[in-house]
CSV table of C-alpha atoms and ligand atoms in Angstrom, one decimal:
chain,number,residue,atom,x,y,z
T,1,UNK,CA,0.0,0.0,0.0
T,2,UNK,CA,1.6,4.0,-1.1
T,3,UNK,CA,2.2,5.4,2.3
T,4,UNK,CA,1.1,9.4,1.9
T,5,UNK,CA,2.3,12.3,4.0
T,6,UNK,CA,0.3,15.3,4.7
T,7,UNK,CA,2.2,18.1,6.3
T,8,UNK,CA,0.2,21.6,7.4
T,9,UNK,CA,2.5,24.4,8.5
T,10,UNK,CA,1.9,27.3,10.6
T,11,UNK,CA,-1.6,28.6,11.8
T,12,UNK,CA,-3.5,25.4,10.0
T,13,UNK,CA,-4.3,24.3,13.3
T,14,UNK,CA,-6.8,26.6,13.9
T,15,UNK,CA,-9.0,26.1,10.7
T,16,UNK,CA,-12.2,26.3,11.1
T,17,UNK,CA,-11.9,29.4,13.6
T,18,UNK,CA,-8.9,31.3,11.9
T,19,UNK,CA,-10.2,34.1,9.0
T,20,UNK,CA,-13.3,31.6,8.3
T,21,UNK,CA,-14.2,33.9,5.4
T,22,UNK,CA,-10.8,33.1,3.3
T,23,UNK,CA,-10.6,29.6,5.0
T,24,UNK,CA,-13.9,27.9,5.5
T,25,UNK,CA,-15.6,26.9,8.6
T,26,UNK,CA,-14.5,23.1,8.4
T,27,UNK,CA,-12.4,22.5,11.3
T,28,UNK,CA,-8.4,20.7,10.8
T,29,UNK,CA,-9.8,17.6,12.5
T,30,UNK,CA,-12.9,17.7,9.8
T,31,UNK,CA,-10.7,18.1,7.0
T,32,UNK,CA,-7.9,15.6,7.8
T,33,UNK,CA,-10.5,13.2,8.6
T,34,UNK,CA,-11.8,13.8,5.0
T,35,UNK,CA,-8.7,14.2,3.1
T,36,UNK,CA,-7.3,10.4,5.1
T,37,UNK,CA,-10.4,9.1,4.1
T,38,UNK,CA,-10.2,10.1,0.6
T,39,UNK,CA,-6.9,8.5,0.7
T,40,UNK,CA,-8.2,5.4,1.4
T,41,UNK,CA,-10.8,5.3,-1.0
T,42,UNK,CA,-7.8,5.7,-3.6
T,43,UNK,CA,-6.2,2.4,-1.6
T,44,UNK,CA,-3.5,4.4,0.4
T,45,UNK,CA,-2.5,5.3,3.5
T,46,UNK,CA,-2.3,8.7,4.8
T,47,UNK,CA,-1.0,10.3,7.4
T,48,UNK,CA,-0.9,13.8,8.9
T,49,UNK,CA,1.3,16.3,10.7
T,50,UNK,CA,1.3,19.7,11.9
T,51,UNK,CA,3.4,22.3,13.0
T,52,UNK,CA,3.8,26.0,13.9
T,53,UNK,CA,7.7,25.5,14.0
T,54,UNK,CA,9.6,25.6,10.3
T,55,UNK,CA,12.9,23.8,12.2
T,56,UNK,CA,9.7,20.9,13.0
T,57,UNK,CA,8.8,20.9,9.4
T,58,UNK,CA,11.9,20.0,7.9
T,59,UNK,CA,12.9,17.5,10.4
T,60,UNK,CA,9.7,15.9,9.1
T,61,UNK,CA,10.7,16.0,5.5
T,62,UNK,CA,13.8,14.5,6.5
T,63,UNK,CA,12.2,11.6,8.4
T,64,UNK,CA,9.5,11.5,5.5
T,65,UNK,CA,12.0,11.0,2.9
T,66,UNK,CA,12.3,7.0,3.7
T,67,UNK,CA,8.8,6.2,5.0
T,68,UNK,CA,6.6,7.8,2.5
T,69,UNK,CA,5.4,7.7,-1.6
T,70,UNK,CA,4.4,11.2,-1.5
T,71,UNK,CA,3.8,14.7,0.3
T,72,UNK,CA,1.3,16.7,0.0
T,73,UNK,CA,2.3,20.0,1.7
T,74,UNK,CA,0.8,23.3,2.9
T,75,UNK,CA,4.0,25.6,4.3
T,76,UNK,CA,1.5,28.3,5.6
T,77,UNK,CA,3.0,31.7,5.9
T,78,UNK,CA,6.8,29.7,5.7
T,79,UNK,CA,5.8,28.8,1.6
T,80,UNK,CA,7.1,32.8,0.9
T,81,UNK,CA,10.0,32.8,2.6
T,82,UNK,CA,11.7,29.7,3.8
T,83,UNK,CA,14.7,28.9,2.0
T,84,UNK,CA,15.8,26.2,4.3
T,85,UNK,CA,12.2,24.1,3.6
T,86,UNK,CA,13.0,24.8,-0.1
T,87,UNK,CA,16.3,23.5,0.0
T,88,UNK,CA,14.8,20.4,2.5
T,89,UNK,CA,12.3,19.1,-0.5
T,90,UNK,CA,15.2,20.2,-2.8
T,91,UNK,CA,17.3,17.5,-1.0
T,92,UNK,CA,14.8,14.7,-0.6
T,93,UNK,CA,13.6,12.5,-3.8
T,94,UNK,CA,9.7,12.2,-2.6
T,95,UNK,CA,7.7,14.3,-4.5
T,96,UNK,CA,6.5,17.1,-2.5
T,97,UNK,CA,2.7,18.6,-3.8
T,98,UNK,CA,2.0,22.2,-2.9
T,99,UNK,CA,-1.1,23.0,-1.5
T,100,UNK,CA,-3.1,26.2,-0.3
T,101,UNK,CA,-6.5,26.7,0.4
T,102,UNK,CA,-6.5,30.4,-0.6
T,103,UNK,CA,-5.1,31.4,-4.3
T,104,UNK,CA,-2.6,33.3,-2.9
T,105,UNK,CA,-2.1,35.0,-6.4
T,106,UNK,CA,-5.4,37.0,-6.0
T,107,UNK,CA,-4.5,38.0,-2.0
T,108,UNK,CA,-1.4,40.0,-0.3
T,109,UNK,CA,1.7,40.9,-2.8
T,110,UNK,CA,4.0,39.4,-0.5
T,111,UNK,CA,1.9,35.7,-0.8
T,112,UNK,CA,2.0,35.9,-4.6
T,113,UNK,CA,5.6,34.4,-4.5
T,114,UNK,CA,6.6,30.9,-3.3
T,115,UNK,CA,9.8,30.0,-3.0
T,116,UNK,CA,9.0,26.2,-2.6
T,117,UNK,CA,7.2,26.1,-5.8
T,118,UNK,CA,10.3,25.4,-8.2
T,119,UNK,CA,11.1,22.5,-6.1
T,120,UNK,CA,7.4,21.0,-6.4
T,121,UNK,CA,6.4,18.6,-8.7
T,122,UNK,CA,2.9,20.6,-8.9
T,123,UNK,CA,0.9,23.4,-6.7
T,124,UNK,CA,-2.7,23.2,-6.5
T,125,UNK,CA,-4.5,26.1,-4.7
T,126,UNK,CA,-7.5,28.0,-4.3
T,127,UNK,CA,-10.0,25.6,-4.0
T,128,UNK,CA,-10.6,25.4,0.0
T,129,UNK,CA,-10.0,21.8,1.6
T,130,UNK,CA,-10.6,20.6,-2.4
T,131,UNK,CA,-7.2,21.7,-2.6
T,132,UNK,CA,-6.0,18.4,-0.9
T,133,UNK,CA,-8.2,16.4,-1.9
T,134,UNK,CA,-7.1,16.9,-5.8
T,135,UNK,CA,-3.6,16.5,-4.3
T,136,UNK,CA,-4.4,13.0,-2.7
T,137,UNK,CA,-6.3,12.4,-6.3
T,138,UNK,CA,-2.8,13.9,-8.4
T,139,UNK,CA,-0.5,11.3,-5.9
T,140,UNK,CA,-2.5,8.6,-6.7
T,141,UNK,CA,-2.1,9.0,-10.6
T,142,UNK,CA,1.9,9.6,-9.8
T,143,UNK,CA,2.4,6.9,-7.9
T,144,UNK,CA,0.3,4.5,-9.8
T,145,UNK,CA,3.0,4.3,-12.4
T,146,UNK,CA,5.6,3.7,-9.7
T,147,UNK,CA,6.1,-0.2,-8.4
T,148,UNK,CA,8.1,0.0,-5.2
T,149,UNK,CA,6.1,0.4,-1.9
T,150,UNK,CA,7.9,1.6,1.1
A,1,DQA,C1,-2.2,29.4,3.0
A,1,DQA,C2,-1.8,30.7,2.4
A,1,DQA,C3,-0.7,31.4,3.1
A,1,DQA,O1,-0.4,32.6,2.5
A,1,DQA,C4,-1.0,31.7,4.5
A,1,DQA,O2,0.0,32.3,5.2
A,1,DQA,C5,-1.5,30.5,5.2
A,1,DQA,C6,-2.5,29.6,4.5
A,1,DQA,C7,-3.4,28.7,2.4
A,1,DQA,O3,-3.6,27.5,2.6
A,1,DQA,O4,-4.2,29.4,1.7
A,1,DQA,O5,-1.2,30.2,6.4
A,1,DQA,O6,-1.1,28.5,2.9
């Protein structure tokens, strides 16, 4: 079975309650409920993390590099400005998959850039929780191609 990695960054914690209008009201339990679900449905197995700490984060792309198929990442606020998570999916071989509820082209000038995009394989955003759901959907049609299980 593909072993799937969810990582939410800063803040995440508190969706559902945290700027509901740009957000949503569905609360982090709600949506990582639905988004490990969906996971299963596809037949893998998913698992999630979060953390308000970017040292946290890329320890946890470190450790994810031999235990998982696939990331499915949202860096928060860190997604504009971290070099050193950059340079951590820059130095593992799992394909990371950017995700962010907002489209953070139509908000702030300073969230129009991310600096972890080059080192994605894709970004999906703007579409709420959808967002990782059609990442869970795009893993499953990467890693069908791929044979070995970890
Ligand atoms: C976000 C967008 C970021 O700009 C912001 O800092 C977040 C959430 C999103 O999912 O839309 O924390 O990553």
């Amino acid at each position: 079975m593909k072993k799937i990695l969810v990582i939410h960054g800063p803040n995440l914690n508190l969706l559902g309650e945290r700027e509901p209008g740009i957000y949503g009201t569905d609360t982090f339990d709600s949506i990582n409920s639905e988004i490990t679900e969906y996971a299963l449905n596809c037949g893998m197995y998913c698992e999630i993390f979060q953390s308000n700490h970017e040292g946290e984060i890329i320890d946890q792309l470190h450790v994810a590099r031999k235990n998982y198929n696939g990331i499915i990442l949202n860096a928060g606020a860190y997604t504009h400005y971290s070099y050193a998570i950059r340079d951590a999916i820059a130095a593992i071989k799992v394909p990371v998959i950017e995700v962010h509820l907002s489209n953070i082209h139509a908000r702030d000038e300073f969230r129009n850039r991310s600096v972890i995009a080059p080192v994605c394989v894709g970004q999906i955003i703007g579409f709420g929780k959808e967002s990782y759901i059609l990442a869970v959907e795009a893993l499953h049609k990467m890693l069908k191609e791929e044979n070995a299980d970890v």
